Short mmCIF file of C-alpha atoms in Angstrom, two decimals:
data_model
loop_
_atom_site.label_atom_id
_atom_site.label_comp_id
_atom_site.label_asym_id
_atom_site.label_seq_id
_atom_site.Cartn_x
_atom_site.Cartn_y
_atom_site.Cartn_z
CA MET A 16 -25.76 8.58 26.29
CA ARG A 17 -27.62 5.50 27.45
CA PHE A 18 -25.89 2.08 27.56
CA THR A 19 -28.26 -0.79 26.81
CA SER A 20 -25.97 -3.83 27.04
CA GLN A 21 -22.41 -4.86 27.89
CA THR A 22 -20.60 -8.07 27.00
CA SER A 23 -16.96 -9.13 26.99
CA SER A 24 -15.02 -11.74 25.03
CA ASP A 25 -11.36 -12.31 24.16
CA GLY A 26 -10.28 -9.30 26.20
CA VAL A 27 -12.59 -6.82 24.48
CA THR A 28 -15.67 -5.21 26.04
CA GLU A 29 -18.57 -4.37 23.74
CA GLN A 30 -21.19 -1.83 24.89
CA LEU A 31 -24.33 -1.01 22.91
CA PHE A 32 -25.62 2.53 23.42
CA ALA A 33 -28.21 5.02 22.23
CA LEU A 34 -27.37 8.70 22.02
CA PRO A 35 -30.30 11.15 21.88
CA PHE A 36 -29.78 13.72 19.12
CA ALA A 37 -31.67 16.13 16.89
CA PHE A 38 -32.79 13.57 14.28
CA GLY A 39 -33.76 10.85 16.81
CA GLU A 40 -31.62 8.47 18.89
CA ILE A 41 -28.34 7.34 17.35
CA PRO A 42 -27.75 3.60 18.00
CA GLY A 43 -24.08 2.80 18.47
CA VAL A 44 -21.53 0.32 19.76
CA LEU A 45 -18.33 0.93 21.68
CA TRP A 46 -15.45 -1.55 21.89
CA THR A 47 -12.67 -1.11 24.48
CA PRO A 48 -9.97 -3.33 25.96
CA ASP A 49 -11.30 -5.05 29.10
CA GLY A 50 -10.76 -3.40 32.43
CA ASP A 51 -8.53 -0.45 31.56
CA ALA A 52 -9.64 3.02 32.54
CA GLY A 53 -7.79 6.07 31.20
CA THR A 54 -7.40 8.01 27.99
CA ARG A 55 -6.65 6.08 24.79
CA PRO A 56 -6.77 6.60 21.00
CA LEU A 57 -10.26 6.28 19.52
CA ILE A 58 -11.24 4.99 16.06
CA LEU A 59 -14.58 6.01 14.56
CA MET A 60 -15.82 3.43 12.03
CA GLY A 61 -18.25 4.25 9.23
CA HIS A 62 -19.98 1.16 7.75
CA GLY A 63 -20.78 0.62 4.05
CA GLY A 64 -24.13 1.15 2.32
CA GLY A 65 -26.73 -1.48 3.27
CA GLN A 66 -24.59 -2.50 6.28
CA HIS A 67 -24.84 -1.44 9.93
CA LYS A 68 -22.80 -0.77 13.07
CA LYS A 69 -22.23 -4.50 13.75
CA ALA A 70 -21.64 -5.72 10.18
CA PRO A 71 -19.02 -8.53 10.23
CA GLY A 72 -16.35 -6.38 8.53
CA ILE A 73 -16.81 -3.67 11.17
CA VAL A 74 -16.78 -6.04 14.16
CA ALA A 75 -13.71 -7.98 12.99
CA ARG A 76 -11.68 -4.80 12.49
CA ALA A 77 -12.94 -3.11 15.66
CA ARG A 78 -12.01 -6.09 17.83
CA ARG A 79 -8.46 -6.12 16.41
CA PHE A 80 -8.07 -2.35 16.95
CA ALA A 81 -9.09 -2.83 20.59
CA ALA A 82 -7.26 -6.10 21.31
CA GLU A 83 -3.99 -5.46 19.46
CA CYS A 84 -3.63 -1.68 19.71
CA GLY A 85 -5.53 -0.97 22.95
CA PHE A 86 -7.74 1.53 21.13
CA ALA A 87 -11.38 2.39 21.80
CA VAL A 88 -13.59 1.95 18.73
CA VAL A 89 -17.06 3.31 18.06
CA ALA A 90 -19.50 2.57 15.23
CA VAL A 91 -23.02 3.91 14.75
CA ASP A 92 -25.84 3.08 12.37
CA ALA A 93 -25.95 5.61 9.52
CA PRO A 94 -29.38 7.18 8.89
CA GLY A 95 -31.69 4.65 7.23
CA HIS A 96 -29.42 1.74 8.24
CA GLY A 97 -29.39 -0.91 10.99
CA ASP A 98 -31.78 -0.07 13.82
CA ARG A 99 -32.68 3.36 12.44
CA PRO A 100 -35.90 4.22 10.62
CA ARG A 101 -35.84 4.67 6.86
CA SER A 102 -37.56 7.65 5.32
CA GLU A 103 -39.53 7.35 2.09
CA GLU A 104 -36.67 9.18 0.36
CA HIS A 105 -34.15 6.59 1.68
CA ASP A 106 -36.38 3.79 0.39
CA ARG A 107 -36.72 5.40 -3.01
CA ILE A 108 -32.97 5.99 -3.51
CA ILE A 109 -31.95 2.55 -2.20
CA ALA A 110 -34.45 0.90 -4.57
CA GLU A 111 -33.04 2.92 -7.47
CA ILE A 112 -29.46 1.90 -6.58
CA ARG A 113 -30.46 -1.79 -6.40
CA THR A 114 -32.29 -1.72 -9.71
CA CYS A 115 -29.41 0.11 -11.36
CA ALA A 116 -26.82 -2.37 -10.00
CA GLN A 117 -28.90 -5.28 -11.36
CA THR A 118 -29.43 -3.75 -14.79
CA GLY A 119 -25.86 -2.48 -15.20
CA GLY A 120 -26.79 1.21 -15.33
CA GLU A 121 -24.77 4.26 -14.28
CA LEU A 122 -24.47 3.92 -10.48
CA THR A 123 -22.20 6.86 -9.73
CA PRO A 124 -24.77 9.71 -9.73
CA LEU A 125 -27.22 7.66 -7.63
CA ILE A 126 -24.58 6.82 -5.01
CA ALA A 127 -23.35 10.41 -4.99
CA GLY A 128 -26.91 11.65 -4.47
CA PHE A 129 -27.45 9.26 -1.55
CA HIS A 130 -24.22 10.33 0.14
CA THR A 131 -25.12 14.01 -0.27
CA LEU A 132 -28.58 13.40 1.20
CA LEU A 133 -27.09 11.79 4.32
CA THR A 134 -24.06 14.03 4.89
CA GLY A 135 -26.01 17.01 6.19
CA GLN A 136 -27.20 14.78 9.01
CA THR A 137 -24.13 12.61 9.66
CA VAL A 138 -21.50 15.35 10.15
CA PRO A 139 -23.24 16.80 13.24
CA GLU A 140 -24.14 13.27 14.41
CA TRP A 141 -20.51 12.09 14.34
CA ARG A 142 -19.50 15.22 16.28
CA ALA A 143 -22.14 14.47 18.93
CA VAL A 144 -20.97 10.85 19.18
CA LEU A 145 -17.35 11.95 19.50
CA ASP A 146 -18.24 14.50 22.21
CA ALA A 147 -20.16 11.87 24.20
CA VAL A 148 -17.66 9.03 23.87
CA GLN A 149 -14.65 11.16 24.78
CA GLU A 150 -16.34 12.02 28.09
CA LEU A 151 -16.22 8.38 29.18
CA ASP A 152 -13.52 7.41 31.69
CA HIS A 153 -12.33 4.44 29.60
CA VAL A 154 -12.02 6.51 26.39
CA GLY A 155 -11.09 10.11 27.20
CA ALA A 156 -9.88 12.85 24.87
CA GLY A 157 -7.01 11.01 23.14
CA PRO A 158 -6.06 11.14 19.45
CA VAL A 159 -8.87 10.21 17.04
CA GLY A 160 -8.80 8.23 13.79
CA TYR A 161 -11.55 7.57 11.26
CA TRP A 162 -12.02 4.36 9.24
CA GLY A 163 -14.64 4.18 6.48
CA MET A 164 -15.10 2.36 3.19
CA SER A 165 -17.67 3.04 0.48
CA LEU A 166 -20.62 4.86 2.19
CA GLY A 167 -18.38 5.17 5.25
CA CYS A 168 -15.85 7.02 3.08
CA GLY A 169 -18.45 9.20 1.38
CA LEU A 170 -19.85 10.29 4.76
CA GLY A 171 -16.46 10.35 6.45
CA VAL A 172 -14.70 12.79 4.14
CA PRO A 173 -16.93 15.82 4.95
CA PHE A 174 -16.78 14.89 8.64
CA ILE A 175 -12.98 14.67 8.72
CA ALA A 176 -12.72 17.95 6.81
CA ALA A 177 -14.94 19.61 9.45
CA GLU A 178 -13.54 17.98 12.60
CA PRO A 179 -10.02 18.92 13.77
CA ARG A 180 -9.95 16.15 16.40
CA VAL A 181 -9.52 13.53 13.63
CA ARG A 182 -5.77 13.08 13.11
CA ALA A 183 -5.55 10.18 10.62
CA ALA A 184 -7.96 8.30 8.36
CA VAL A 185 -8.23 5.04 6.44
CA LEU A 186 -10.68 5.56 3.60
CA GLY A 187 -11.58 3.92 0.31
CA LEU A 188 -14.01 2.30 -2.12
CA ASN A 189 -15.44 5.65 -3.08
CA GLY A 190 -14.93 8.17 -5.86
CA ALA A 191 -14.54 11.90 -6.21
CA GLU A 192 -18.13 12.69 -7.21
CA THR A 193 -19.62 13.57 -3.83
CA SER A 194 -16.68 14.51 -1.74
CA ALA A 195 -13.91 16.12 -3.80
CA GLU A 196 -14.52 19.57 -2.34
CA ALA A 197 -14.30 18.32 1.26
CA ALA A 198 -11.37 15.99 0.45
CA ALA A 199 -9.37 19.00 -0.75
CA GLN A 200 -9.61 20.40 2.81
CA ILE A 201 -8.22 17.26 4.46
CA THR A 202 -4.57 17.54 5.53
CA VAL A 203 -4.20 14.63 8.00
CA PRO A 204 -2.44 11.39 6.93
CA VAL A 205 -4.71 9.20 4.79
CA GLU A 206 -4.42 5.55 3.76
CA PHE A 207 -6.76 5.10 0.79
CA LEU A 208 -7.93 1.68 -0.46
CA VAL A 209 -8.92 1.01 -4.05
CA GLN A 210 -10.29 -2.24 -5.45
CA TRP A 211 -8.83 -2.41 -8.95
CA ASP A 212 -11.87 -4.22 -10.40
CA ASP A 213 -14.52 -2.37 -8.37
CA GLU A 214 -17.88 -2.87 -10.07
CA MET A 215 -19.49 0.04 -8.18
CA VAL A 216 -16.83 2.76 -8.21
CA PRO A 217 -15.01 3.57 -11.48
CA ARG A 218 -11.23 3.25 -11.11
CA ALA A 219 -10.65 6.77 -12.45
CA ALA A 220 -13.05 8.24 -9.85
CA SER A 221 -11.18 6.47 -7.02
CA LEU A 222 -7.81 7.72 -8.27
CA ALA A 223 -9.27 11.22 -8.64
CA LEU A 224 -10.42 11.23 -5.01
CA PHE A 225 -6.97 10.11 -3.81
CA ASP A 226 -5.43 12.84 -5.94
CA VAL A 227 -7.43 15.61 -4.31
CA PHE A 228 -6.58 15.01 -0.62
CA ALA A 229 -4.35 17.87 0.56
CA SER A 230 -2.49 15.59 3.00
CA ALA A 231 1.32 15.68 2.87
CA GLU A 232 1.23 11.97 3.80
CA LYS A 233 -1.30 10.03 1.79
CA THR A 234 -0.79 6.50 0.52
CA LEU A 235 -2.93 4.61 -1.97
CA HIS A 236 -3.22 0.82 -1.74
CA ALA A 237 -4.83 -0.82 -4.78
CA ASN A 238 -5.57 -4.53 -5.03
CA PRO A 239 -7.27 -6.73 -7.60
CA GLY A 240 -10.86 -7.74 -6.95
CA LYS A 241 -14.36 -6.35 -6.66
CA HIS A 242 -15.89 -3.78 -4.30
CA GLY A 243 -16.21 -6.13 -1.32
CA GLU A 244 -12.98 -8.07 -1.80
CA ILE A 245 -10.32 -6.11 0.13
CA PRO A 246 -7.54 -8.63 0.89
CA ALA A 247 -6.96 -9.63 4.50
CA PHE A 248 -3.40 -8.26 4.61
CA GLU A 249 -4.76 -4.71 4.25
CA LEU A 250 -6.15 -4.94 7.79
CA ASP A 251 -2.61 -5.55 9.06
CA SER A 252 -1.56 -2.42 7.19
CA THR A 253 -4.48 -0.44 8.65
CA LEU A 254 -3.47 -1.46 12.18
CA ARG A 255 0.10 -0.29 11.59
CA PHE A 256 -1.09 2.97 10.00
CA PHE A 257 -3.25 3.87 12.99
CA ALA A 258 -0.60 2.71 15.46
CA ARG A 259 1.96 4.95 13.72
CA HIS A 260 -0.24 8.04 13.71
CA LEU A 261 -2.28 7.67 16.92
CA GLY A 262 -0.22 5.35 19.13
CA MET B 9 32.79 -16.86 -8.37
CA ARG B 10 35.69 -15.00 -6.82
CA PHE B 11 35.34 -13.19 -3.48
CA THR B 12 37.49 -10.06 -3.27
CA SER B 13 36.67 -8.72 0.19
CA GLN B 14 34.69 -9.52 3.33
CA THR B 15 33.62 -7.17 6.13
CA SER B 16 31.10 -7.40 8.93
CA SER B 17 29.15 -4.79 10.90
CA ASP B 18 25.97 -4.78 12.98
CA GLY B 19 25.50 -8.50 12.52
CA VAL B 20 25.64 -8.46 8.72
CA THR B 21 28.50 -9.82 6.59
CA GLU B 22 29.21 -8.07 3.29
CA GLN B 23 31.21 -9.90 0.61
CA LEU B 24 32.28 -8.32 -2.66
CA PHE B 25 32.63 -10.77 -5.55
CA ALA B 26 33.30 -11.02 -9.28
CA LEU B 27 31.53 -13.63 -11.37
CA PRO B 28 33.08 -14.46 -14.78
CA PHE B 29 30.41 -14.51 -17.47
CA ALA B 30 29.92 -14.18 -21.23
CA PHE B 31 29.99 -10.36 -21.35
CA GLY B 32 32.93 -9.93 -18.93
CA GLU B 33 33.09 -10.25 -15.13
CA ILE B 34 29.96 -9.28 -13.19
CA PRO B 35 30.88 -7.29 -10.03
CA GLY B 36 28.53 -8.02 -7.15
CA VAL B 37 27.96 -7.85 -3.42
CA LEU B 38 26.41 -10.40 -1.11
CA TRP B 39 24.98 -9.59 2.33
CA THR B 40 24.18 -12.37 4.82
CA PRO B 41 23.53 -12.54 8.58
CA ASP B 42 26.82 -13.12 10.43
CA GLY B 43 27.88 -16.66 11.15
CA ASP B 44 24.88 -18.70 10.07
CA ALA B 45 25.38 -21.47 7.54
CA GLY B 46 22.38 -23.14 5.94
CA THR B 47 19.69 -22.42 3.37
CA ARG B 48 17.79 -19.13 3.62
CA PRO B 49 15.58 -16.90 1.43
CA LEU B 50 17.50 -14.76 -1.05
CA ILE B 51 16.62 -11.29 -2.35
CA LEU B 52 18.09 -10.10 -5.65
CA MET B 53 18.27 -6.29 -5.81
CA GLY B 54 18.32 -4.33 -9.07
CA HIS B 55 19.62 -0.75 -8.67
CA GLY B 56 18.29 2.34 -10.49
CA GLY B 57 19.73 4.01 -13.59
CA GLY B 58 22.99 5.86 -12.87
CA GLN B 59 23.33 3.99 -9.55
CA HIS B 60 25.33 0.87 -8.71
CA LYS B 61 25.39 -2.25 -6.51
CA LYS B 62 26.34 -0.29 -3.37
CA ALA B 63 24.16 2.80 -3.85
CA PRO B 64 22.89 4.02 -0.45
CA GLY B 65 19.28 2.98 -1.15
CA ILE B 66 20.43 -0.55 -2.01
CA VAL B 67 22.75 -0.93 0.99
CA ALA B 68 20.22 0.39 3.52
CA ARG B 69 17.51 -2.00 2.33
CA ALA B 70 19.87 -4.98 1.94
CA ARG B 71 21.17 -4.63 5.49
CA ARG B 72 17.62 -4.57 6.88
CA PHE B 73 16.62 -7.65 4.83
CA ALA B 74 19.63 -9.51 6.25
CA ALA B 75 19.51 -8.21 9.83
CA GLU B 76 15.74 -8.26 10.44
CA CYS B 77 14.60 -11.15 8.23
CA GLY B 78 17.74 -13.31 8.16
CA PHE B 79 17.74 -13.23 4.35
CA ALA B 80 20.72 -13.33 1.99
CA VAL B 81 20.78 -10.37 -0.42
CA VAL B 82 22.72 -9.95 -3.64
CA ALA B 83 23.18 -6.89 -5.87
CA VAL B 84 25.27 -6.57 -9.02
CA ASP B 85 26.30 -3.64 -11.20
CA ALA B 86 24.08 -3.44 -14.28
CA PRO B 87 25.95 -3.21 -17.60
CA GLY B 88 27.46 0.26 -18.01
CA HIS B 89 27.06 1.00 -14.27
CA GLY B 90 29.33 0.99 -11.18
CA ASP B 91 32.57 -0.89 -11.82
CA ARG B 92 31.55 -2.10 -15.30
CA PRO B 93 32.77 -0.59 -18.56
CA ARG B 94 30.45 1.60 -20.58
CA SER B 95 30.11 1.04 -24.29
CA GLU B 96 29.85 3.96 -26.71
CA GLU B 97 26.17 3.10 -27.12
CA HIS B 98 25.67 3.34 -23.30
CA ASP B 99 27.39 6.72 -23.30
CA ARG B 100 25.28 8.01 -26.15
CA ILE B 101 21.92 6.95 -24.64
CA ILE B 102 22.80 8.17 -21.13
CA ALA B 103 23.83 11.56 -22.55
CA GLU B 104 20.54 11.74 -24.44
CA ILE B 105 18.54 10.91 -21.29
CA ARG B 106 20.39 13.61 -19.28
CA THR B 107 19.90 16.26 -21.94
CA CYS B 108 16.24 15.35 -22.29
CA ALA B 109 15.66 15.48 -18.50
CA GLN B 110 17.27 18.95 -18.38
CA THR B 111 15.31 20.32 -21.31
CA GLY B 112 11.97 18.81 -20.30
CA GLY B 113 11.63 16.57 -23.39
CA GLU B 114 9.86 13.21 -23.75
CA LEU B 115 11.90 10.83 -21.59
CA THR B 116 9.79 7.69 -21.89
CA PRO B 117 11.02 6.38 -25.27
CA LEU B 118 14.67 7.03 -24.34
CA ILE B 119 14.36 5.17 -21.03
CA ALA B 120 12.48 2.33 -22.73
CA GLY B 121 15.18 2.05 -25.37
CA PHE B 122 17.91 1.90 -22.72
CA HIS B 123 16.10 -0.84 -20.81
CA THR B 124 15.57 -2.86 -23.98
CA LEU B 125 19.26 -2.52 -24.89
CA LEU B 126 20.34 -3.91 -21.51
CA THR B 127 17.72 -6.62 -21.01
CA GLY B 128 19.18 -9.07 -23.51
CA GLN B 129 22.31 -9.10 -21.38
CA THR B 130 20.88 -8.86 -17.87
CA VAL B 131 18.40 -11.75 -17.97
CA PRO B 132 21.14 -14.39 -18.50
CA GLU B 133 23.45 -12.50 -16.11
CA TRP B 134 20.91 -12.61 -13.26
CA ARG B 135 20.42 -16.33 -13.87
CA ALA B 136 24.17 -16.91 -13.67
CA VAL B 137 24.38 -14.88 -10.45
CA LEU B 138 21.46 -16.80 -8.95
CA ASP B 139 23.03 -20.15 -9.92
CA ALA B 140 26.36 -19.18 -8.35
CA VAL B 141 25.00 -17.65 -5.15
CA GLN B 142 22.63 -20.54 -4.42
CA GLU B 143 25.62 -22.93 -4.43
CA LEU B 144 27.11 -21.16 -1.40
CA ASP B 145 26.71 -22.89 1.98
CA HIS B 146 25.40 -19.75 3.67
CA VAL B 147 22.76 -19.10 0.97
CA GLY B 148 21.55 -22.38 -0.54
CA ALA B 149 18.53 -23.00 -2.77
CA GLY B 150 15.82 -21.32 -0.68
CA PRO B 151 12.93 -19.17 -1.93
CA VAL B 152 13.96 -16.17 -4.04
CA GLY B 153 12.57 -12.63 -4.18
CA TYR B 154 13.42 -9.75 -6.49
CA TRP B 155 13.47 -6.04 -5.55
CA GLY B 156 13.98 -3.38 -8.21
CA MET B 157 12.92 0.22 -8.78
CA SER B 158 13.18 2.24 -11.99
CA LEU B 159 15.95 0.62 -14.12
CA GLY B 160 15.89 -2.26 -11.60
CA CYS B 161 12.19 -2.73 -12.40
CA GLY B 162 12.64 -2.41 -16.16
CA LEU B 163 15.39 -5.07 -16.13
CA GLY B 164 13.71 -7.15 -13.43
CA VAL B 165 10.38 -7.73 -15.13
CA PRO B 166 11.76 -9.79 -18.08
CA PHE B 167 14.01 -11.68 -15.66
CA ILE B 168 11.16 -12.57 -13.28
CA ALA B 169 8.99 -13.63 -16.23
CA ALA B 170 11.79 -15.97 -17.39
CA GLU B 171 12.95 -17.34 -14.02
CA PRO B 172 10.65 -19.69 -12.08
CA ARG B 173 12.83 -19.57 -8.96
CA VAL B 174 11.62 -16.00 -8.23
CA ARG B 175 8.54 -16.32 -6.01
CA ALA B 176 7.72 -12.71 -5.10
CA ALA B 177 8.78 -9.25 -6.27
CA VAL B 178 8.76 -5.63 -5.13
CA LEU B 179 8.89 -3.43 -8.20
CA GLY B 180 8.12 0.16 -9.14
CA LEU B 181 9.04 3.56 -10.58
CA ASN B 182 8.71 2.27 -14.11
CA GLY B 183 6.04 2.25 -16.80
CA ALA B 184 4.54 -0.18 -19.25
CA GLU B 185 6.54 0.90 -22.32
CA THR B 186 9.40 -1.59 -22.17
CA SER B 187 8.07 -4.44 -20.16
CA ALA B 188 4.32 -4.89 -20.61
CA GLU B 189 4.71 -8.11 -22.59
CA ALA B 190 6.95 -9.72 -19.97
CA ALA B 191 4.83 -8.35 -17.10
CA ALA B 192 1.78 -10.14 -18.51
CA GLN B 193 3.64 -13.44 -17.94
CA ILE B 194 4.35 -12.75 -14.26
CA THR B 195 2.06 -14.62 -11.84
CA VAL B 196 3.98 -14.36 -8.54
CA PRO B 197 2.87 -11.87 -5.83
CA VAL B 198 3.98 -8.32 -6.66
CA GLU B 199 4.12 -5.18 -4.52
CA PHE B 200 4.34 -2.25 -6.94
CA LEU B 201 5.45 1.26 -5.90
CA VAL B 202 4.31 4.41 -7.69
CA GLN B 203 5.44 7.95 -6.95
CA TRP B 204 2.33 10.04 -7.62
CA ASP B 205 4.33 13.07 -8.83
CA ASP B 206 7.07 11.11 -10.65
CA GLU B 207 8.82 13.50 -13.05
CA MET B 208 10.38 10.64 -15.05
CA VAL B 209 7.59 8.08 -15.35
CA PRO B 210 4.08 9.24 -16.37
CA ARG B 211 1.44 8.22 -13.82
CA ALA B 212 -0.69 6.53 -16.47
CA ALA B 213 2.28 4.40 -17.63
CA SER B 214 2.92 3.22 -14.05
CA LEU B 215 -0.74 2.32 -13.52
CA ALA B 216 -0.74 0.53 -16.89
CA LEU B 217 2.23 -1.62 -15.87
CA PHE B 218 0.55 -2.56 -12.56
CA ASP B 219 -2.60 -3.42 -14.51
CA VAL B 220 -0.84 -5.91 -16.77
CA PHE B 221 0.78 -8.20 -14.16
CA ALA B 222 -1.05 -11.55 -14.26
CA SER B 223 -0.47 -12.11 -10.52
CA ALA B 224 -3.52 -13.08 -8.45
CA GLU B 225 -1.93 -11.13 -5.57
CA LYS B 226 -0.60 -7.77 -6.65
CA THR B 227 -0.79 -4.61 -4.58
CA LEU B 228 -0.07 -1.06 -5.69
CA HIS B 229 1.29 1.48 -3.21
CA ALA B 230 1.22 5.08 -4.46
CA ASN B 231 2.63 8.00 -2.49
CA PRO B 232 3.04 11.71 -3.19
CA GLY B 233 6.47 12.91 -4.27
CA LYS B 234 8.97 12.67 -7.08
CA HIS B 235 10.82 9.71 -8.60
CA GLY B 236 13.40 9.41 -5.81
CA GLU B 237 11.15 10.24 -2.86
CA ILE B 238 9.69 6.88 -1.77
CA PRO B 239 8.64 7.39 1.89
CA ALA B 240 10.53 5.49 4.57
CA PHE B 241 7.48 3.53 5.75
CA GLU B 242 7.40 1.67 2.41
CA LEU B 243 10.56 -0.20 3.41
CA ASP B 244 8.71 -1.56 6.45
CA SER B 245 5.99 -2.73 4.08
CA THR B 246 8.57 -4.32 1.75
CA LEU B 247 10.09 -6.26 4.65
CA ARG B 248 6.68 -7.60 5.65
CA PHE B 249 5.81 -8.46 2.04
CA PHE B 250 8.97 -10.55 1.58
CA ALA B 251 8.64 -12.11 5.04
CA ARG B 252 5.06 -13.15 4.20
CA HIS B 253 5.95 -14.71 0.85
CA LEU B 254 9.47 -16.06 1.42
CA GLY B 255 9.76 -16.47 5.19
#
């Protein structure tokens, strides 16, 4: 794990890193409260499709997790996103998704196919990132949570199902098509966000994914609005959810 | 408005009252923080079917609204419940609902019929209660919220649609059958609770009622479990919801 930069503002330290791994270096970012060493809860954040590890929605949430809860937070670029190279197959699928979204076609099978393509790579990558980050003095092997919407949910579900260190997850904006089988193996507490007027994920597919989680504690929060329009008060709820289960 | 008893514990004053009205006296209970005069937010609480104004789920929530938020809280017995007389028609419908629940029949039309029977009476009753309580020095004409599950939701929806003083509502455990038309007239913020495995209200009917509220801010919280098994953390959410909209 190689750190390439470190900055601090408003009590939160941000470190960019690159982690060598089988499919090439994984570029990532780690946020921690300034100055504290010692073990703390860790949140892994999976960004949405077309976004990257420092997308505004990721940074804003990560800084609140660190500043208000004292958590460490890590985000990495998914394959084909951010600072990572895109394969020809990535390019082809992303172009198909864009065209389909513009022409009002059936998005679900395209998105499901893209998630399936990436998952074989991202599950071992997240495990490698978790191994590396938990060895740091200012993170340590504390309880782990996962946050991921949309692509970050699609890639997160198989990872959480496979990784016993993850103890709680906030997921959403994704349907049952790709990940129902893995979701049925998840037993940790889940807070699941649905946008009631989501133009990319059919409402029934979202409800079906919530239905399949095997968790004794799972809670669905649905709000009006489109795919990208999660209301601000849900972040307050996310903070309390993680504080309750990891704090 | 005639007060019949007053007690205080843990910083909360509880006053029983009887309010003369067209259909006979309305028995009620008012909770307020000890000792403070002056205008404050007021929560009206509608109990579930077969319950009453001092059912444990009402009292526990009311005391937290008063103690933690400084709100006034009022609950009354619905017609045919608690200290109020039951008509022969009440007896007949309640017996039908019980038999149907035991034999696994179709509950929805019976429950809808019961709600419709009571609503013509309860909308003017709630208005009379609100008028009377807001004249008290230790309540005043502050912002008003409504909380009601199950029967309390079925009777609350037409009341909220008709009463502009209600500015926010926590509702749930009820479907679209009785109250869709009134729900479509509601524009205030709504937090709506669904029990995912509700044995009395079909899931689709609950989701349909949430769908029809005209509120720009409405949020659905669904949790696993049966009709009476709302998880404890939802009360924390309810407190924050009312504090955000009435505080």
